[in-house]
Amino acid sequence: MSPIELSIFQSAMHSIAEEMGAALRRTSFSPNIKERRDYSCAIFDGLGQVIAMGDHMPVHLGSMPMSVRAAVDALSLECGDIGILNDPYRGGTHLPDITMVMPVFDEAATEEKVQPTFYVATRAHHADVGGQYPGSMGLCREVYQEGLRIPPVKIVRGGSIDRSVLEILLHNVRTPIEREGDLQAQIGACRVGELRLKEIIKKYRPPMIQHLAQELFDYSECLTRAELSRMPAGEFDAEDFLDDDGHGSGPLRIRVRLTIDPVAAAAKVDFSGTHSQIESSLNAVLAITYSAVFYVFRCLLPAHAPATAGLMRPITLTAPEDTIVNAQLPAPVAGGNVETSQRIVDVLLRALAAVMPCRVPAASSGTMTNLTIGGIDPHHHRPFAYYETTAGGAGARPDRDGIAGVHTNMTNSLNTPIEALEYAYPFRAVRYGYRSGSGGKGRFSGGDGLVRELELLTDAQVTLLADRQRIGPYGLHGGADGTPGRVFIRHEGEEKRIPGKCSIRAVKGDIIRVETPGGGGWGDLS
């Protein structure tokens, strides 16, 4: 196989995943998907191995293979079928992230029972999936409180939506019109992928596609092994902490031992010694930990490297069961996806900083600062559910300052534009800007976080799930830590700070101020 042919195939796969994402974004209903771009699309071979990913959300993309595998194992997906799931204990991650999986067949096949040539998958964060709190992102003690769990089931059969399945989903959420629109957008995005991949099948034919996919897997593996072979041998330990569990206990340790074997061009990532799972929503399932490790090693490769299943072949992952990096049923998991995932990245990068000190940046904000607000919209007289992750400062790099006000590591979304926010929700934006001086100082300074103030125009339930409110993002090589985040609520002129993990009842006229962490500094000022 010539490098040119392989490159053309790789680019075609990536382009299709990107086109699926564009279709999903343009046809979705919720600001969270169409404005914030909280979605991901990917393409898999007939065995469920990832071939290509769109440039979307790392926390989604690395974990989607487990969702595809769960759907393939549980469902007999035929032509025109689409499976749906969100169960964290059957291939999902947390309940708001709903995944759809669709097989793509060779239309020219003459065999009675033919296997799919490809699978396509879409994942999107839905702003409400029921549960105790509007937005489905609050502190809970078990997963049953967090919202609707969807095992792998068919939502589309032979090209037609199964209304009985759809109605069950819509009857268990606060915003059914928005949810149906977003689900329809995901279905449409799957069909865009199917259409484009059928063109690829006609051009290359299944035997050649299998060969090309295997070449991509091998190429990803080769690039990963080449990187590992240049590293020093040894064991490198690191740890970092989540502030608390939201119920008064903490900090919560995440520990990693990274073992590099440059002769075998392999690595072991072992999270033994990490805090046991908790009765709080900071637990991460194995798919999340796998996704974080995938992301970190992908960051070490050249930009042109294909992000495929082959990338993880040289990596052995150990994540003990019943810990916050491999939680078991019935542990709640809403924050594992958005907060614990960030800390897993932080601790693994900290270990790598000892391996390659001139390549690894200081810690970025390390939290998605999840804010959900729900109530009754006074204009439409129906429930609303707002969800936002607010960007923070990126960690300083070995050769330059960190970027201010940007989503980093496991998130790659945007902030909702003020105009879209005020149009869609009963809020008024009071302030939106940089949090000056919040980045850690050093030879190179961490990026500043953001300040965002929202005034409520109706009574609402305000739920916050944020970390790095006590322990700031670490600096490296003498650089200072970034400033931790803070959240305040102003009621009748009196302002008070609220915990990073809480849910409170707010009233019309209250102002919520979110201050996100700055990134850590890199290098001693002297």
Short mmCIF file of C-alpha atoms in Angstrom, two decimals, residues 75-378:
data_model
loop_
_atom_site.label_atom_id
_atom_site.label_comp_id
_atom_site.label_asym_id
_atom_site.label_seq_id
_atom_site.Cartn_x
_atom_site.Cartn_y
_atom_site.Cartn_z
CA LEU A 75 -28.21 -5.67 19.21
CA SER A 76 -28.49 -7.41 15.89
CA LEU A 77 -28.09 -4.22 13.87
CA GLU A 78 -29.39 -4.60 10.34
CA CYS A 79 -29.51 -2.25 7.37
CA GLY A 80 -31.26 0.99 8.36
CA ASP A 81 -31.14 0.27 12.10
CA ILE A 82 -29.68 2.69 14.64
CA GLY A 83 -28.91 1.74 18.23
CA ILE A 84 -29.01 4.16 21.14
CA LEU A 85 -27.50 4.00 24.64
CA ASN A 86 -26.18 6.08 27.52
CA ASP A 87 -25.81 3.56 30.37
CA PRO A 88 -22.38 4.15 31.96
CA TYR A 89 -22.24 0.49 32.92
CA ARG A 90 -22.97 -0.75 29.41
CA GLY A 91 -20.62 1.25 27.24
CA GLY A 92 -21.62 4.80 28.18
CA THR A 93 -19.88 7.44 30.29
CA HIS A 94 -22.43 9.67 32.01
CA LEU A 95 -26.16 9.90 31.38
CA PRO A 96 -26.39 13.21 29.45
CA ASP A 97 -24.05 11.82 26.77
CA ILE A 98 -26.30 9.82 24.46
CA THR A 99 -24.63 7.69 21.79
CA MET A 100 -26.13 6.39 18.54
CA VAL A 101 -24.55 3.60 16.49
CA MET A 102 -25.42 2.67 12.90
CA PRO A 103 -24.05 -0.13 10.68
CA VAL A 104 -23.06 0.53 7.07
CA PHE A 105 -23.37 -2.36 4.63
CA ASP A 106 -22.10 -3.12 1.15
CA GLU A 107 -25.17 -2.73 -1.08
CA ALA A 108 -23.59 -4.95 -3.73
CA ALA A 109 -23.14 -7.93 -1.40
CA THR A 110 -24.95 -11.07 -2.54
CA GLU A 111 -24.51 -13.19 0.59
CA GLU A 112 -27.64 -13.86 2.62
CA LYS A 113 -25.98 -12.78 5.89
CA VAL A 114 -23.42 -10.03 5.38
CA GLN A 115 -21.42 -8.25 8.07
CA PRO A 116 -21.24 -4.45 8.19
CA THR A 117 -18.24 -2.87 6.50
CA PHE A 118 -18.36 0.12 8.84
CA TYR A 119 -20.16 1.50 11.86
CA VAL A 120 -20.76 5.19 12.40
CA ALA A 121 -21.40 6.70 15.81
CA THR A 122 -22.53 10.06 17.14
CA ARG A 123 -22.50 11.23 20.74
CA ALA A 124 -24.07 14.42 22.07
CA HIS A 125 -24.52 15.93 25.51
CA HIS A 126 -28.25 16.45 26.10
CA ALA A 127 -29.03 19.36 28.41
CA ASP A 128 -31.48 17.27 30.45
CA VAL A 129 -32.08 13.53 30.76
CA GLY A 130 -34.28 13.64 33.85
CA GLY A 131 -33.17 12.81 37.35
CA GLN A 132 -33.13 14.75 40.59
CA TYR A 133 -31.76 18.05 39.23
CA PRO A 134 -32.59 20.08 36.10
CA GLY A 135 -29.72 19.49 33.70
CA SER A 136 -28.96 16.04 35.19
CA MET A 137 -25.55 17.12 36.51
CA GLY A 138 -26.02 17.45 40.27
CA LEU A 139 -24.50 15.65 43.24
CA CYS A 140 -26.18 12.29 43.77
CA ARG A 141 -25.42 9.22 45.87
CA GLU A 142 -26.33 6.62 43.23
CA VAL A 143 -26.69 6.55 39.47
CA TYR A 144 -30.45 5.95 39.68
CA GLN A 145 -30.87 9.53 40.93
CA GLU A 146 -28.95 11.04 38.02
CA GLY A 147 -31.46 10.47 35.25
CA LEU A 148 -32.71 8.03 32.64
CA ARG A 149 -30.41 5.07 31.93
CA ILE A 150 -30.74 3.79 28.38
CA PRO A 151 -29.36 0.29 27.70
CA PRO A 152 -28.46 -0.54 24.10
CA VAL A 153 -31.78 -0.55 22.20
CA LYS A 154 -32.87 0.20 18.65
CA ILE A 155 -34.33 3.66 18.17
CA VAL A 156 -34.51 3.22 14.38
CA ARG A 157 -35.58 -0.06 12.77
CA GLY A 158 -35.19 -0.53 9.04
CA GLY A 159 -35.07 3.22 8.49
CA SER A 160 -38.14 4.11 10.61
CA ILE A 161 -37.99 5.63 14.08
CA ASP A 162 -39.39 3.38 16.80
CA ARG A 163 -41.85 5.82 18.34
CA SER A 164 -42.45 3.61 21.37
CA VAL A 165 -38.78 3.85 22.36
CA LEU A 166 -38.66 7.56 21.60
CA GLU A 167 -41.76 8.28 23.68
CA ILE A 168 -40.28 6.52 26.71
CA LEU A 169 -37.24 8.77 26.46
CA LEU A 170 -39.23 11.96 25.98
CA HIS A 171 -41.60 11.22 28.87
CA ASN A 172 -38.69 11.12 31.31
CA VAL A 173 -37.04 14.47 30.58
CA ARG A 174 -37.96 18.08 31.37
CA THR A 175 -37.46 19.42 27.84
CA PRO A 176 -38.97 16.86 25.42
CA ILE A 177 -39.24 19.16 22.38
CA GLU A 178 -35.56 20.08 22.55
CA ARG A 179 -34.57 16.48 23.25
CA GLU A 180 -36.49 15.14 20.26
CA GLY A 181 -34.89 17.74 18.01
CA ASP A 182 -31.41 16.80 19.18
CA LEU A 183 -32.09 13.07 18.88
CA GLN A 184 -33.38 13.57 15.34
CA ALA A 185 -30.20 15.53 14.57
CA GLN A 186 -28.08 12.60 15.75
CA ILE A 187 -30.08 10.22 13.58
CA GLY A 188 -29.57 12.52 10.61
CA ALA A 189 -25.83 12.73 11.26
CA CYS A 190 -25.59 8.92 11.29
CA ARG A 191 -27.37 8.82 7.94
CA VAL A 192 -24.95 11.37 6.48
CA GLY A 193 -22.10 9.10 7.53
CA GLU A 194 -23.84 6.07 6.04
CA LEU A 195 -24.37 7.86 2.73
CA ARG A 196 -20.74 8.94 2.41
CA LEU A 197 -19.34 5.58 3.48
CA LYS A 198 -21.43 3.76 0.90
CA GLU A 199 -19.60 5.87 -1.69
CA ILE A 200 -16.31 4.75 -0.15
CA ILE A 201 -17.44 1.10 -0.30
CA LYS A 202 -18.25 1.43 -4.01
CA LYS A 203 -14.84 2.96 -4.67
CA TYR A 204 -12.63 0.62 -2.66
CA ARG A 205 -14.71 -2.55 -2.02
CA PRO A 206 -14.73 -4.26 1.42
CA PRO A 207 -11.53 -6.38 1.12
CA MET A 208 -9.48 -3.29 0.26
CA ILE A 209 -11.19 -1.29 3.02
CA GLN A 210 -10.23 -3.94 5.57
CA HIS A 211 -6.66 -3.78 4.34
CA LEU A 212 -6.57 0.02 4.46
CA ALA A 213 -8.05 0.08 7.96
CA GLN A 214 -5.44 -2.41 9.17
CA GLU A 215 -2.72 -0.26 7.63
CA LEU A 216 -4.03 2.75 9.57
CA PHE A 217 -4.11 0.77 12.82
CA ASP A 218 -0.53 -0.38 12.24
CA TYR A 219 0.60 3.14 11.38
CA SER A 220 -0.88 4.56 14.60
CA GLU A 221 0.82 1.79 16.58
CA CYS A 222 4.12 2.42 14.81
CA LEU A 223 4.06 6.14 15.65
CA THR A 224 3.22 5.44 19.30
CA ARG A 225 6.01 2.88 19.62
CA ALA A 226 8.47 5.26 17.96
CA GLU A 227 7.64 7.89 20.59
CA LEU A 228 7.97 5.41 23.45
CA SER A 229 11.30 4.09 22.15
CA ARG A 230 12.80 7.57 22.52
CA MET A 231 11.80 7.90 26.18
CA PRO A 232 14.05 7.01 29.12
CA ALA A 233 13.37 3.70 30.85
CA GLY A 234 11.93 3.75 34.33
CA GLU A 235 8.96 4.12 36.61
CA PHE A 236 7.52 7.59 37.05
CA ASP A 237 5.01 8.27 39.82
CA ALA A 238 2.66 11.22 40.15
CA GLU A 239 -0.47 12.18 42.02
CA ASP A 240 -3.02 14.96 42.04
CA PHE A 241 -6.28 15.54 43.84
CA LEU A 242 -9.93 16.39 43.40
CA ASP A 243 -10.92 19.02 45.98
CA ASP A 244 -13.67 17.02 47.69
CA ASP A 245 -16.70 14.83 47.13
CA GLY A 246 -19.24 17.59 47.74
CA HIS A 247 -20.38 15.95 50.96
CA GLY A 248 -17.55 17.12 53.20
CA SER A 249 -14.85 14.54 52.47
CA GLY A 250 -11.65 15.18 50.57
CA PRO A 251 -9.29 15.70 48.96
CA LEU A 252 -9.56 12.63 46.71
CA ARG A 253 -6.26 11.25 45.46
CA ILE A 254 -5.63 10.06 41.91
CA ARG A 255 -2.28 8.28 41.68
CA VAL A 256 -0.49 6.91 38.63
CA ARG A 257 2.67 4.94 37.99
CA LEU A 258 3.91 5.26 34.42
CA THR A 259 6.37 2.54 33.41
CA ILE A 260 8.33 3.13 30.23
CA ASP A 261 10.13 0.29 28.42
CA PRO A 262 11.90 1.86 25.42
CA VAL A 263 13.37 -1.48 24.30
CA ALA A 264 9.90 -3.02 23.91
CA ALA A 265 8.54 0.40 22.89
CA ALA A 266 5.72 -0.06 25.37
CA ALA A 267 4.26 1.62 28.45
CA LYS A 268 2.18 0.66 31.46
CA VAL A 269 -0.22 3.10 33.08
CA ASP A 270 -1.26 1.94 36.55
CA PHE A 271 -3.74 3.84 38.73
CA SER A 272 -3.36 1.61 41.79
CA GLY A 273 -3.52 3.66 44.98
CA THR A 274 -6.31 5.89 43.68
CA HIS A 275 -9.19 6.77 46.03
CA SER A 276 -12.00 4.22 46.27
CA GLN A 277 -15.33 4.99 44.61
CA ILE A 278 -17.59 7.34 46.53
CA GLU A 279 -21.27 8.11 47.09
CA SER A 280 -20.91 11.23 44.99
CA SER A 281 -20.96 12.03 41.29
CA LEU A 282 -17.17 12.28 40.88
CA ASN A 283 -16.77 8.60 39.94
CA ALA A 284 -15.44 7.77 36.49
CA VAL A 285 -16.17 4.51 34.69
CA LEU A 286 -13.38 2.65 32.91
CA ALA A 287 -14.33 4.14 29.53
CA ILE A 288 -13.48 7.61 30.83
CA THR A 289 -10.08 6.57 32.18
CA TYR A 290 -9.30 4.82 28.90
CA SER A 291 -10.34 7.97 27.03
CA ALA A 292 -8.08 10.19 29.13
CA VAL A 293 -5.07 7.91 28.60
CA PHE A 294 -5.82 7.74 24.86
CA TYR A 295 -5.92 11.55 24.74
CA VAL A 296 -2.59 12.04 26.52
CA PHE A 297 -0.70 9.64 24.27
CA ARG A 298 -2.37 11.09 21.19
CA CYS A 299 -1.00 14.50 22.24
CA LEU A 300 2.54 13.11 22.03
CA LEU A 301 2.18 12.15 18.37
CA PRO A 302 2.55 14.35 15.28
CA ALA A 303 -0.50 16.26 14.12
CA HIS A 304 -0.87 14.03 11.06
CA ALA A 305 -1.00 10.83 13.12
CA PRO A 306 -4.30 8.96 12.67
CA ALA A 307 -6.24 8.59 15.92
CA THR A 308 -7.19 4.93 15.55
CA ALA A 309 -7.52 1.81 17.67
CA GLY A 310 -3.86 1.03 16.96
CA LEU A 311 -2.67 3.93 19.09
CA MET A 312 -3.32 2.06 22.35
CA ARG A 313 -1.77 -1.27 21.35
CA PRO A 314 1.57 -0.52 23.11
CA ILE A 315 -0.19 0.79 26.25
CA THR A 316 -1.25 -1.45 29.14
CA LEU A 317 -3.85 0.22 31.37
CA THR A 318 -4.53 -0.85 34.95
CA ALA A 319 -7.45 0.82 36.72
CA PRO A 320 -8.55 -1.08 39.83
CA GLU A 321 -12.27 -1.73 40.17
CA ASP A 322 -14.27 0.10 42.84
CA THR A 323 -12.09 3.21 42.56
CA ILE A 324 -12.96 6.64 41.20
CA VAL A 325 -11.19 5.70 37.96
CA ASN A 326 -13.12 2.44 37.45
CA ALA A 327 -16.37 2.78 39.37
CA GLN A 328 -18.92 -0.02 39.58
CA LEU A 329 -22.72 0.04 39.72
CA PRO A 330 -24.52 1.79 41.43
CA ALA A 331 -21.94 4.60 41.73
CA PRO A 332 -23.10 7.99 40.38
CA VAL A 333 -20.93 9.24 37.53
CA ALA A 334 -22.09 12.63 36.23
CA GLY A 335 -18.90 14.39 37.31
CA GLY A 336 -16.52 11.59 36.41
CA ASN A 337 -16.94 12.47 32.76
CA VAL A 338 -16.27 16.19 33.20
CA GLU A 339 -14.16 16.61 36.35
CA THR A 340 -12.37 13.37 37.20
CA SER A 341 -11.41 12.93 33.54
CA GLN A 342 -9.55 16.24 33.71
CA ARG A 343 -7.66 15.18 36.82
CA ILE A 344 -6.68 11.88 35.24
CA VAL A 345 -5.12 13.86 32.40
CA ASP A 346 -3.40 16.20 34.87
CA VAL A 347 -1.82 13.39 36.85
CA LEU A 348 -0.64 11.48 33.77
CA LEU A 349 0.87 14.65 32.28
CA ARG A 350 2.59 15.28 35.61
CA ALA A 351 4.21 11.85 35.36
CA LEU A 352 5.23 12.55 31.77
CA ALA A 353 6.79 15.86 32.84
CA ALA A 354 9.50 13.81 34.55
CA VAL A 355 10.00 11.80 31.36
CA MET A 356 10.12 14.70 28.90
CA PRO A 357 10.42 17.95 30.89
CA CYS A 358 10.80 20.19 27.86
CA ARG A 359 7.59 19.02 26.17
CA VAL A 360 4.91 18.88 28.85
CA PRO A 361 2.99 22.04 29.84
CA ALA A 362 1.91 23.00 33.35
CA ALA A 363 -1.60 22.05 34.43
CA SER A 364 -4.51 23.77 32.75
CA SER A 365 -7.67 24.83 34.60
CA GLY A 366 -8.53 21.18 35.28
CA THR A 367 -12.28 21.66 35.60
CA MET A 368 -15.19 22.18 33.25
CA THR A 369 -17.00 24.27 35.90
CA ASN A 370 -20.37 22.73 35.06
CA LEU A 371 -23.26 25.10 35.66
CA THR A 372 -26.84 23.95 35.16
CA ILE A 373 -29.90 26.13 35.70
CA GLY A 374 -33.48 24.94 35.39
CA GLY A 375 -36.94 26.30 35.97
CA ILE A 376 -40.01 27.53 34.12
CA ASP A 377 -39.46 29.99 31.28
CA PRO A 378 -41.89 32.89 31.90
#
